[in-house]
Short mmCIF file of C-alpha atoms and ligand atoms in Angstrom, two decimals:
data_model
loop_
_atom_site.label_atom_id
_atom_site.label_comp_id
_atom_site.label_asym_id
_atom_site.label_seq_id
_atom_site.Cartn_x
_atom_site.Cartn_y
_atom_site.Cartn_z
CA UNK A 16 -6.26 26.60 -0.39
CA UNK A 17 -3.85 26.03 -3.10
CA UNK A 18 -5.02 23.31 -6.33
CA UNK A 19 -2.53 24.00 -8.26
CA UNK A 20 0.85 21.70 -8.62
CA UNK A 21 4.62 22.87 -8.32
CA UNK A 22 6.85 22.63 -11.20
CA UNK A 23 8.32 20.00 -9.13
CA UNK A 24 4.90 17.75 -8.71
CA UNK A 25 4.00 18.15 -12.47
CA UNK A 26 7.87 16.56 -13.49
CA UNK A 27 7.56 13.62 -11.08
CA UNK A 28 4.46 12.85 -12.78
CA UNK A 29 5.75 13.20 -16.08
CA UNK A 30 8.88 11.11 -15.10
CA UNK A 31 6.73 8.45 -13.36
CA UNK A 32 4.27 8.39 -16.11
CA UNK A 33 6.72 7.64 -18.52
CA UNK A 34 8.54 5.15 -16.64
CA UNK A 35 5.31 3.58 -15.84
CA UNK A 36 4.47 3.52 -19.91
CA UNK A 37 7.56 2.55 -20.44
CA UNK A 38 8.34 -0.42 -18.04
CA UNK A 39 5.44 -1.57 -16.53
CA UNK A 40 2.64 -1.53 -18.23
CA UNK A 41 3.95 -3.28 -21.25
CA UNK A 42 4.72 -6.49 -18.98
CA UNK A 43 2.09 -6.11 -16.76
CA UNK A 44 -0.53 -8.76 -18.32
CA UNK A 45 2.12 -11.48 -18.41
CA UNK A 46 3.37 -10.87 -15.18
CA UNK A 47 -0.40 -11.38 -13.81
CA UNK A 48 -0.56 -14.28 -15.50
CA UNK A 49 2.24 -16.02 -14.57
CA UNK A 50 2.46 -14.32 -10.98
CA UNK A 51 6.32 -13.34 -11.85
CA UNK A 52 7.60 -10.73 -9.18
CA UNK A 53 8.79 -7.74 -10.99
CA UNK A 54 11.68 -7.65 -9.28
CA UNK A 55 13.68 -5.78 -12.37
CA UNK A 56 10.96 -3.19 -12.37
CA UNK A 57 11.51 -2.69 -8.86
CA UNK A 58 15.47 -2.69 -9.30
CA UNK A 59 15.41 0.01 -12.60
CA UNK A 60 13.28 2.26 -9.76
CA UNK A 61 15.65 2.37 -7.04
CA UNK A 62 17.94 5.30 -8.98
CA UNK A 63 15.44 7.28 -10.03
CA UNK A 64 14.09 7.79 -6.45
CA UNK A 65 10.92 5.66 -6.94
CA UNK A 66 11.88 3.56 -3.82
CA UNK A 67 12.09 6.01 -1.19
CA UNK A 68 9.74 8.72 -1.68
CA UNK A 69 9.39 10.99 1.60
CA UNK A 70 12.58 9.50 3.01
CA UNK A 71 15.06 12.63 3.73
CA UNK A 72 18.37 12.86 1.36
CA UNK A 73 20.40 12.38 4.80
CA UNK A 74 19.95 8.31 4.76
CA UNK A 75 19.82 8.32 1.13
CA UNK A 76 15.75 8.74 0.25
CA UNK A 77 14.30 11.35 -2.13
CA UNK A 78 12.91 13.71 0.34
CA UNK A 79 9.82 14.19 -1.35
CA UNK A 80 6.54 16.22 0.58
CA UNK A 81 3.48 13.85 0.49
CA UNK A 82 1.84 15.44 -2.74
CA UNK A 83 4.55 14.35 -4.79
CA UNK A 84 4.95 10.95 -3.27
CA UNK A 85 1.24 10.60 -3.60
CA UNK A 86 1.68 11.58 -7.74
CA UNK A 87 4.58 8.76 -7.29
CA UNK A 88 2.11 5.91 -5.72
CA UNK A 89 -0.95 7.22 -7.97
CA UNK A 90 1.36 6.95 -11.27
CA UNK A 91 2.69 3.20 -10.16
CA UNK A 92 -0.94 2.32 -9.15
CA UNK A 93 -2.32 3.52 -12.74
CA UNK A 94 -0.12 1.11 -14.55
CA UNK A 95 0.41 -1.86 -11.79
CA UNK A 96 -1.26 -2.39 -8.44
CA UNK A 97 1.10 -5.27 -7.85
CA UNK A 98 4.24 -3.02 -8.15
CA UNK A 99 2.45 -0.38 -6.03
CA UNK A 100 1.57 -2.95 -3.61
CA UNK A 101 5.34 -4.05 -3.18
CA UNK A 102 6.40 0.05 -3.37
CA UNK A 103 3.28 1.03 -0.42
CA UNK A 104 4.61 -1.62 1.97
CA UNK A 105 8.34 -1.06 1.44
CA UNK A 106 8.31 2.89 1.48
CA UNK A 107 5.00 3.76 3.78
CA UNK A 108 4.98 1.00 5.96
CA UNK A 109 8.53 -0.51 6.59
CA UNK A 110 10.38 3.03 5.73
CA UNK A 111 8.68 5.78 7.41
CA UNK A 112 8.27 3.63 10.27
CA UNK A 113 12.13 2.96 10.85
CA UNK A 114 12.33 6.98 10.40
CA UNK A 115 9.54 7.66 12.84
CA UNK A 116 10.57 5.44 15.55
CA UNK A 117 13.87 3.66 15.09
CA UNK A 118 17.07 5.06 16.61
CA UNK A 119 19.60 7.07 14.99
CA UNK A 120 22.21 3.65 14.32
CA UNK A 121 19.03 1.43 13.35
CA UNK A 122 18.17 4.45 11.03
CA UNK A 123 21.93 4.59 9.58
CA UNK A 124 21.88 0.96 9.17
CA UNK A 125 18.96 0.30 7.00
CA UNK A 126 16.97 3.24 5.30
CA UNK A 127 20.67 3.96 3.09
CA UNK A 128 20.29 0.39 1.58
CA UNK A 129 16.35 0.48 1.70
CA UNK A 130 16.30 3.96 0.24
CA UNK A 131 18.14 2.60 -3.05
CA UNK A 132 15.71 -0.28 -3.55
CA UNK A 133 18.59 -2.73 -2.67
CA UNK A 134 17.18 -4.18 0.20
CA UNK A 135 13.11 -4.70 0.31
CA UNK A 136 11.62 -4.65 3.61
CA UNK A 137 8.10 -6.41 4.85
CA UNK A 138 5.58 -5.40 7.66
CA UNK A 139 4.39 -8.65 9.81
CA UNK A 140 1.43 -7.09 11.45
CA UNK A 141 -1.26 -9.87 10.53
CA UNK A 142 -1.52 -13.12 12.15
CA UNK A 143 -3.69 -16.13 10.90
CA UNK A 144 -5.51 -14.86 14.43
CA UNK A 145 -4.83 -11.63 14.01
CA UNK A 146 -6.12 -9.69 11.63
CA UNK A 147 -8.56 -6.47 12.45
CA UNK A 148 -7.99 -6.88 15.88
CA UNK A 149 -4.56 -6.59 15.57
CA UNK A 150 -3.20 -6.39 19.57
CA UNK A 151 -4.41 -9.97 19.85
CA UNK A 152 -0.18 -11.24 18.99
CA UNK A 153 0.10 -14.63 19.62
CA UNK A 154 3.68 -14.11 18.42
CA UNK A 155 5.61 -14.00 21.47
CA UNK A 156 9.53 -12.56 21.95
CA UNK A 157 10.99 -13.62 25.61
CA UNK A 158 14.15 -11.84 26.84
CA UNK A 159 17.25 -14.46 26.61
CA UNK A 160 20.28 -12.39 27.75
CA UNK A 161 20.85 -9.11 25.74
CA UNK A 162 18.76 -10.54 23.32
CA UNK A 163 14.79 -11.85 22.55
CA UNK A 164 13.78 -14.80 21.32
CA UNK A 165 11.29 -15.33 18.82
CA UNK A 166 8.77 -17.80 17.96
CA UNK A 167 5.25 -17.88 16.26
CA UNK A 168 3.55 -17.22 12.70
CA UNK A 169 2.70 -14.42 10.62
CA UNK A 170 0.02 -14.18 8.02
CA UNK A 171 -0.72 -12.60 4.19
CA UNK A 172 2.56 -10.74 4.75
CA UNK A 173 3.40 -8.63 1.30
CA UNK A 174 6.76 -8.97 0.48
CA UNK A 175 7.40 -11.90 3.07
CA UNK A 176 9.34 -14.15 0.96
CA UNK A 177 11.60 -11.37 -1.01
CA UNK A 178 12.78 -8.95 1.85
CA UNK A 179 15.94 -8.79 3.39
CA UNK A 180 14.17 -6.95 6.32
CA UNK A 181 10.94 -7.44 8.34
CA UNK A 182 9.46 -4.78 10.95
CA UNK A 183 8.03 -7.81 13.20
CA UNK A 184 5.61 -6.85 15.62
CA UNK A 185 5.33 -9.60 19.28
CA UNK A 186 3.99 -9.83 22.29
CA UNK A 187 6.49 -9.46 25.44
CA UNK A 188 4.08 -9.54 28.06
CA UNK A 189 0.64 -10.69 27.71
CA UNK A 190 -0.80 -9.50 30.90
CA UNK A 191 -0.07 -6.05 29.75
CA UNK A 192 -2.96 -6.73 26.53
CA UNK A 193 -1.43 -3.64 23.64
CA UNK A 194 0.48 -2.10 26.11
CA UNK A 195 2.72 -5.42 25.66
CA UNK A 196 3.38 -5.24 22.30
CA UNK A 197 7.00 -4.50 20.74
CA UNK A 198 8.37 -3.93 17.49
CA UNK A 199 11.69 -5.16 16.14
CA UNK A 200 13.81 -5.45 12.96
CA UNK A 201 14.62 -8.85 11.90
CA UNK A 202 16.93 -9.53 8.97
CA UNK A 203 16.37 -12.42 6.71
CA UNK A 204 18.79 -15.18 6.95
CA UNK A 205 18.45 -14.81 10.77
CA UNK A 206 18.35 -18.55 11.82
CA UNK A 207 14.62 -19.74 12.76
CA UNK A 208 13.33 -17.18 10.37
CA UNK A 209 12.16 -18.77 7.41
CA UNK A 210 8.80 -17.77 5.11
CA UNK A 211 6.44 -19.60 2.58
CA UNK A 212 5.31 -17.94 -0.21
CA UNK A 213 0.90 -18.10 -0.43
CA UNK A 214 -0.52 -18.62 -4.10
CA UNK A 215 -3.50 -18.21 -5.73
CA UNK A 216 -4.50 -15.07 -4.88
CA UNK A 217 -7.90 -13.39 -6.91
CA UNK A 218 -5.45 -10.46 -7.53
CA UNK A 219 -2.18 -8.94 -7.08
CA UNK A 220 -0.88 -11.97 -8.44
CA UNK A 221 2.51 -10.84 -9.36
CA UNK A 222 3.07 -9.47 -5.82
CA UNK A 223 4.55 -11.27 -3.48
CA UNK A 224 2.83 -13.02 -0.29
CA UNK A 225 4.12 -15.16 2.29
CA UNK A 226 3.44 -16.78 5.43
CA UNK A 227 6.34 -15.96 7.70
CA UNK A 228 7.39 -18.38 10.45
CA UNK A 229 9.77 -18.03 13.54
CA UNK A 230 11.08 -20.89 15.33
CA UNK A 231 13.41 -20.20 18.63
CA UNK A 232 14.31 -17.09 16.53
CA UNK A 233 17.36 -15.44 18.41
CA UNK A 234 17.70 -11.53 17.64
CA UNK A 235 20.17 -9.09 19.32
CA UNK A 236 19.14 -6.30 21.80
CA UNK A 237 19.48 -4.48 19.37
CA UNK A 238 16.92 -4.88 17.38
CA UNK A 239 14.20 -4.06 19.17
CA UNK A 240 12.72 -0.74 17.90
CA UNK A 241 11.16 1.88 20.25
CA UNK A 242 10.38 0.71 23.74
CA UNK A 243 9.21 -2.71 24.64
CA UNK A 244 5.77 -1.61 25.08
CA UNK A 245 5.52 0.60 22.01
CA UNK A 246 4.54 -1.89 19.48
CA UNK A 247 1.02 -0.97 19.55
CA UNK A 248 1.31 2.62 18.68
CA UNK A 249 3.98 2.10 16.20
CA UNK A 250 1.83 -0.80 14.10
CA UNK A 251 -1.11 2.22 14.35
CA UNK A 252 0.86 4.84 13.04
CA UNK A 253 2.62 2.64 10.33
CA UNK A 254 -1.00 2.03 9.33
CA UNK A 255 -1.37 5.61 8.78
CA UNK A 256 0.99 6.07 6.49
CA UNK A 257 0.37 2.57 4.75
CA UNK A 258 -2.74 3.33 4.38
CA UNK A 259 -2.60 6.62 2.54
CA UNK A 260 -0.40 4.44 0.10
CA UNK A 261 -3.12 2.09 -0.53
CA UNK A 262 -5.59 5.28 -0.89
CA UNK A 263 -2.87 6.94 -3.34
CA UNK A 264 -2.37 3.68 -5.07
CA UNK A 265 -6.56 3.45 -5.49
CA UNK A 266 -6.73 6.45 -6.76
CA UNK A 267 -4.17 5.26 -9.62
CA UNK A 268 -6.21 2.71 -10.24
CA UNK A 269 -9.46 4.56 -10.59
CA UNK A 270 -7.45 6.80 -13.59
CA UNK A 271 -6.96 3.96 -15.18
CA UNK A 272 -10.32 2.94 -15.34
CA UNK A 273 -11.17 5.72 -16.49
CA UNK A 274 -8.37 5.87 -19.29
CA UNK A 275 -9.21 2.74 -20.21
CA UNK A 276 -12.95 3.05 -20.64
CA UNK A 277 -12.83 6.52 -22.54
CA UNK A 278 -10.56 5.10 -25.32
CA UNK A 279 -12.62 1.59 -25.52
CA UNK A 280 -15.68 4.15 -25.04
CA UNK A 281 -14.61 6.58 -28.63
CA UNK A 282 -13.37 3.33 -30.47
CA UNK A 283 -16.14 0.87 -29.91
CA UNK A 284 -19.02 0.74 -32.48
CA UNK A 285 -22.47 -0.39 -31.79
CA UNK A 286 -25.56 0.63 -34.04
CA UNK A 287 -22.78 2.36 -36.25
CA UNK A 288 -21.42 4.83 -33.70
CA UNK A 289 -19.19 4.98 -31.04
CA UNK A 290 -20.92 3.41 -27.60
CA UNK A 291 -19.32 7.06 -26.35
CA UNK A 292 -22.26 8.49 -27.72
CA UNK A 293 -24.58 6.55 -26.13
CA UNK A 294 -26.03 8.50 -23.02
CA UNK A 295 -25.77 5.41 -20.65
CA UNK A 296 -22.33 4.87 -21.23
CA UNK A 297 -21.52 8.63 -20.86
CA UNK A 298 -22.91 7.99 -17.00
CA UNK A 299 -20.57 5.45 -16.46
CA UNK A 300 -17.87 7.35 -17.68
CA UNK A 301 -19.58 10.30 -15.10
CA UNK A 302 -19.45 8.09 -12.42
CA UNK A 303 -16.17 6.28 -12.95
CA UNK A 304 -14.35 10.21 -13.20
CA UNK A 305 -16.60 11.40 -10.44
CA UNK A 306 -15.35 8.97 -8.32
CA UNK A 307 -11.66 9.65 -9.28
CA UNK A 308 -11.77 13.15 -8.56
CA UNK A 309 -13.41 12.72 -5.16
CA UNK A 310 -11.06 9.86 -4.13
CA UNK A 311 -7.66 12.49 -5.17
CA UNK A 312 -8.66 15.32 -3.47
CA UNK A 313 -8.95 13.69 -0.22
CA UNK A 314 -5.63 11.80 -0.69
CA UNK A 315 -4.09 15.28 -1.26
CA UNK A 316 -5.65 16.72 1.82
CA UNK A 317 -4.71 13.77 3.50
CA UNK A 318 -1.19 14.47 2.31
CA UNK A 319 -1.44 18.07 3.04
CA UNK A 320 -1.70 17.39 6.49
CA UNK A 321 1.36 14.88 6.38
CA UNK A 322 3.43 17.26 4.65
CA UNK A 323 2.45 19.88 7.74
CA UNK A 324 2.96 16.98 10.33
CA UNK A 325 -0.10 17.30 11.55
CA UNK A 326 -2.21 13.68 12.69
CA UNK A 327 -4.31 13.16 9.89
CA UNK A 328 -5.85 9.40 10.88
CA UNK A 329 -9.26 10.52 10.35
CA UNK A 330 -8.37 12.34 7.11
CA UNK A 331 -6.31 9.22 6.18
CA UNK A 332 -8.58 6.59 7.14
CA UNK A 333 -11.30 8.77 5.10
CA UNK A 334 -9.33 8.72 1.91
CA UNK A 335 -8.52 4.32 2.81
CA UNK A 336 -12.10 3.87 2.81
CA UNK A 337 -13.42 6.20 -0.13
CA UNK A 338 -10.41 5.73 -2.58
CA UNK A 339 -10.49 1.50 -2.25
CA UNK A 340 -14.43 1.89 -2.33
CA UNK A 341 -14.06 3.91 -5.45
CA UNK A 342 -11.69 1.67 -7.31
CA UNK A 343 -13.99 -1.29 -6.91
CA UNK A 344 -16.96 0.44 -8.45
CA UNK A 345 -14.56 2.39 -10.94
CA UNK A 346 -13.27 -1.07 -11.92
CA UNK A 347 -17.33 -2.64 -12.17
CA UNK A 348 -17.81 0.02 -14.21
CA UNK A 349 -14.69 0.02 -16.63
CA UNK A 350 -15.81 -3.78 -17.34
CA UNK A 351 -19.78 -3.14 -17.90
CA UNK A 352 -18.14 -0.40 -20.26
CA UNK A 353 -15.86 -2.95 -22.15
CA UNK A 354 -19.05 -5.40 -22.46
CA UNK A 355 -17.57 -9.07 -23.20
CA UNK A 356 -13.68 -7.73 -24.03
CA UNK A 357 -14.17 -6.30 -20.53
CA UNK A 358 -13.82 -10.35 -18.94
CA UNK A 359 -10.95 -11.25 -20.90
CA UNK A 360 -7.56 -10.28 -19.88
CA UNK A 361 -6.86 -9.01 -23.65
CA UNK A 362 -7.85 -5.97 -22.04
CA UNK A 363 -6.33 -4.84 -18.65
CA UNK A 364 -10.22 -3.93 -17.11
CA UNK A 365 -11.11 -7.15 -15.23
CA UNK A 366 -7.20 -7.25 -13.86
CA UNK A 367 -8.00 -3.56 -12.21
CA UNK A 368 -11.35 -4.89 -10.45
CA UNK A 369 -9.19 -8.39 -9.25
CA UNK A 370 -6.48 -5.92 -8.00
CA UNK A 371 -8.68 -3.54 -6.72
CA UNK A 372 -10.35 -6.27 -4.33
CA UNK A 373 -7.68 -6.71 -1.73
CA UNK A 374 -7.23 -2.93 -1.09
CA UNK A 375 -10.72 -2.93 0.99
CA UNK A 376 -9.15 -5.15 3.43
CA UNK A 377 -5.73 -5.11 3.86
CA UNK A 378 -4.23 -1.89 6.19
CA UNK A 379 -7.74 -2.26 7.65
CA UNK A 380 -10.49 -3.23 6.14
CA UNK A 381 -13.38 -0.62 5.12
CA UNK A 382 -15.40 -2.03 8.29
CA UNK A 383 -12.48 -0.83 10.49
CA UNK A 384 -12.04 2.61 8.50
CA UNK A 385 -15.84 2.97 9.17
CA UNK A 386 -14.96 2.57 12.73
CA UNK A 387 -11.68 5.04 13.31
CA UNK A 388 -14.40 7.50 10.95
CA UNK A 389 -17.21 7.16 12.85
CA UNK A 390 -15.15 7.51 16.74
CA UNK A 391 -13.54 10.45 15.55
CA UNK A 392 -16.77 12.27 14.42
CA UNK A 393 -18.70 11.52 17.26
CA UNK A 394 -15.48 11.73 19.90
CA UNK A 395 -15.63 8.21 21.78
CA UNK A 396 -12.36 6.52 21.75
CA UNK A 397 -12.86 3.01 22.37
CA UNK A 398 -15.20 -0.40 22.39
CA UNK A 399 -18.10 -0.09 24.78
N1 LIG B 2 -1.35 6.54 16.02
C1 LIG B 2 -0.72 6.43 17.22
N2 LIG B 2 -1.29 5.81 18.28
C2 LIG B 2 -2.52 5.29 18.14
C3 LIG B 2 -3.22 5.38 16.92
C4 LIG B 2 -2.59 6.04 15.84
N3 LIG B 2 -3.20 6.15 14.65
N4 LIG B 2 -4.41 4.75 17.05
C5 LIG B 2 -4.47 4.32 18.31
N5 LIG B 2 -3.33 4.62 18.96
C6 LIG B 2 -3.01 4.35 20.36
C7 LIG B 2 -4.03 5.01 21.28
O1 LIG B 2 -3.63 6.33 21.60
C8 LIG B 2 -3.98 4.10 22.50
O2 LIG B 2 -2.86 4.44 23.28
P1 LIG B 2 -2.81 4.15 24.88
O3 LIG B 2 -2.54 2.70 25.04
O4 LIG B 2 -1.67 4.99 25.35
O5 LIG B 2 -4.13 4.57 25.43
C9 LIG B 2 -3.74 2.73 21.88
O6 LIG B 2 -3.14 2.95 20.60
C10 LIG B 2 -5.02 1.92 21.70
O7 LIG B 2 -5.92 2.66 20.90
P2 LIG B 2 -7.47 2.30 20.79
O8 LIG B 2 -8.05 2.19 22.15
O9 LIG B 2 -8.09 3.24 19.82
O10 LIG B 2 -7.40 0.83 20.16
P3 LIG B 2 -8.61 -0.13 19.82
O11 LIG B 2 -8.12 -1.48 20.12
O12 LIG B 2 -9.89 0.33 20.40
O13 LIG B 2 -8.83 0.05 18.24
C11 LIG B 2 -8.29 -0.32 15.91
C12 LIG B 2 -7.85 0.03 17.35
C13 LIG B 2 -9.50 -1.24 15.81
C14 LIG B 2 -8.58 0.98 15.19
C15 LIG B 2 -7.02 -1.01 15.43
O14 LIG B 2 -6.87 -2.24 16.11
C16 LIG B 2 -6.92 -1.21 13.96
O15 LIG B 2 -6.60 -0.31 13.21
N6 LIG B 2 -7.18 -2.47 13.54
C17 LIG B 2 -6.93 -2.83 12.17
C18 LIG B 2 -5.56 -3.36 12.04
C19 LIG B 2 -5.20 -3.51 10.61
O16 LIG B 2 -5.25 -2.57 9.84
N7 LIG B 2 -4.79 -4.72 10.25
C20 LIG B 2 -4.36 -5.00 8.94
C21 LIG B 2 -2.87 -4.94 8.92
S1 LIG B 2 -2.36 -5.16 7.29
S2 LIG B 2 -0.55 -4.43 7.44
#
């Protein structure tokens, strides 16, 4: 076993890092507040790399290994969970799916323009009926000539009202139950496509979220992806790289906790010292960098294994659950360290534990990591 970081991991960090610094955090308050996409953030990334991560240099991504692009996700997360939000779901979820399952002239076609942060791309899993149980597609796509025909409604979809592409996952044949299920590409601007942005979220408010809606959608042969029939598999292993994303993204998060509650911690005066000498703050500062630690190393075993191209969605699913678990009680703890300041948005503490919030439930909530966890220890593979 090898802890130690290439030259190569240590300089994306230090680039990222300083981008982050540098771009992102300074805006990050006001773009909370008034739920402003950052989409010149996102378009200042696309040269440096930031928007493709493990995407090979052959259609135009960065060809990172899955340490670095967890550093890359971690680093975003640490100064904005809305950014890393938009990056996860564009680069883990829309991405590496295209690369794992789409064919060589879908591939050709979009991950070039993808790659370079032009084009954004969304993943319309969710339903308003479909949610953990995720076969259960009411969103059907009939054959009509060479081409399918689209029509239903998909829910809480990040990045649904700014992509120019959407992986959108239907139903072609509901006797067949998941076996049924396809996947296709749909490009916006495709007539009975349309979306509605969703507001007032608790956090992530300067993502974007949208409803998306297809009406007698028409879409060529073409742009089916896979096999009618594979939709299933290919949502399930989207999810496991999305959700090592979200678990890289956490563990981001948890940092800054912990950044922020060690300077607040050696500034902050109460009976004439700093509260950092105080032994009961010291144990939340324990607990918030215990938790850290635990939640990176297994992202980066996790990410060992993807690296290898091995399946890793126990090991993935176990870094989901611990690393979103661990930002919400990183973030509880950041606040109880910044007393009072710690509820005001003056300081960026109570926006970490409203981000924080979402990543226990979307890509599968905890419940449902609990679940692939607890199957894969004890080696049954499905509801009795
Ligand atoms: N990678 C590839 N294939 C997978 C897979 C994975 N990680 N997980 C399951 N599959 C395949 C299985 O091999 C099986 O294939 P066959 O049809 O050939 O037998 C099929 O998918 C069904 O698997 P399984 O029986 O395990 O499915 P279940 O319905 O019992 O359970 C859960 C699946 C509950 C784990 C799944 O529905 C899930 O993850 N739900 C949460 C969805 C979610 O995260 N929603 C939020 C989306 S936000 S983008």
């Amino acid at each position: 076993m090898d802890f130690d970081f290439t030259e190569e991991q240590e300089m994306i960090r230090r680039t990222v890092r300083d981008f982050a610094e540098r771009e992102m955090i300074p805006i990050a308050r006001d773009n909370d507040r008034t739920e402003t996409f950052p989409a010149e953030t996102l378009r200042k990334m696309g040269p440096l790399g930031f928007m493709s991560g493990p995407v090979p240099e052959e259609y135009g991504g960065a060809g990172m290994d899955y340490i670095s692009f967890a550093i890359l996700v971690e680093e975003i997360g640490r100064a904005d969970s809305s950014v890393r939000t938009t990056l996860s779901v564009h680069v883990s979820l829309v991405q590496m799916t295209i690369l794992q399952w789409a064919s060589e002239a879908q591939k050709r076609k979009y991950l070039p323009r993808l790659a370079s942060g032009e084009w954004l791309g969304c993943f319309a899993l969710t339903e308003p009926n479909a949610g953990s149980d995720a076969a259960n597609q009411q969103t059907m796509a009939l054959r009509d000539g060479d081409g399918w025909v689209l029509n239903g409604n998909k829910m809480f979809i990040s990045n649904g009202g700014v992509a120019n592409l959407a992986i959108v996952f239907a139903q072609t044949d509901r006797s067949l139950g998941h076996r049924g299920l396809a996947a296709f590409l749909v490009e916006k601007g495709t007539p009975g496509f349309s979306s509605r942005d969703i507001h007032g979220k608790l956090g992530l408010r300067s993502s974007n979220t949208a409803e998306l809606i297809f009406e007698n959608c028409r879409i060529p042969g073409d742009a089916l992806m896979g096999q009618a029939g594979d939709g299933f598999k290919i949502a399930m292993a989207a999810l496991d790289s999305g959700r090592f994303s979200v678990a890289a993204g956490s563990v981001g998060l948890c940092q800054a906790c912990l950044d922020a509650s060690k300077k607040y911690a050696l500034e902050r005066q109460q009976f004439g010292k700093p509260i950092a000498n105080f032994q009961l703050v010291q144990e939340l500062i324990a607990d918030i960098t215990t938790d850290t630690e635990a939640a990176r190393l297994l992202v980066y075993r996790a990410g060992h294994l993807k690296t290898k191209g091995i399946r890793n969605t126990f090991e993935t699913s176990l870094a989901k659950h611990f690393s979103t678990e661990a930002a919400m009680r990183c973030a509880y703890n950041a606040i109880q360290v910044h007393g009072g300041y710690g509820y005001l948005d003056e300081y960026p503490v109570e926006r970490y534990w409203r981000d924080a919030r979402v990543a226990t439930i979307y890509e599968g909530t905890t419940q449902i990591q609990k679940l692939i966890i607890g199957r894969h220890v004890l080696g049954v593979s499905a509801f009795v």
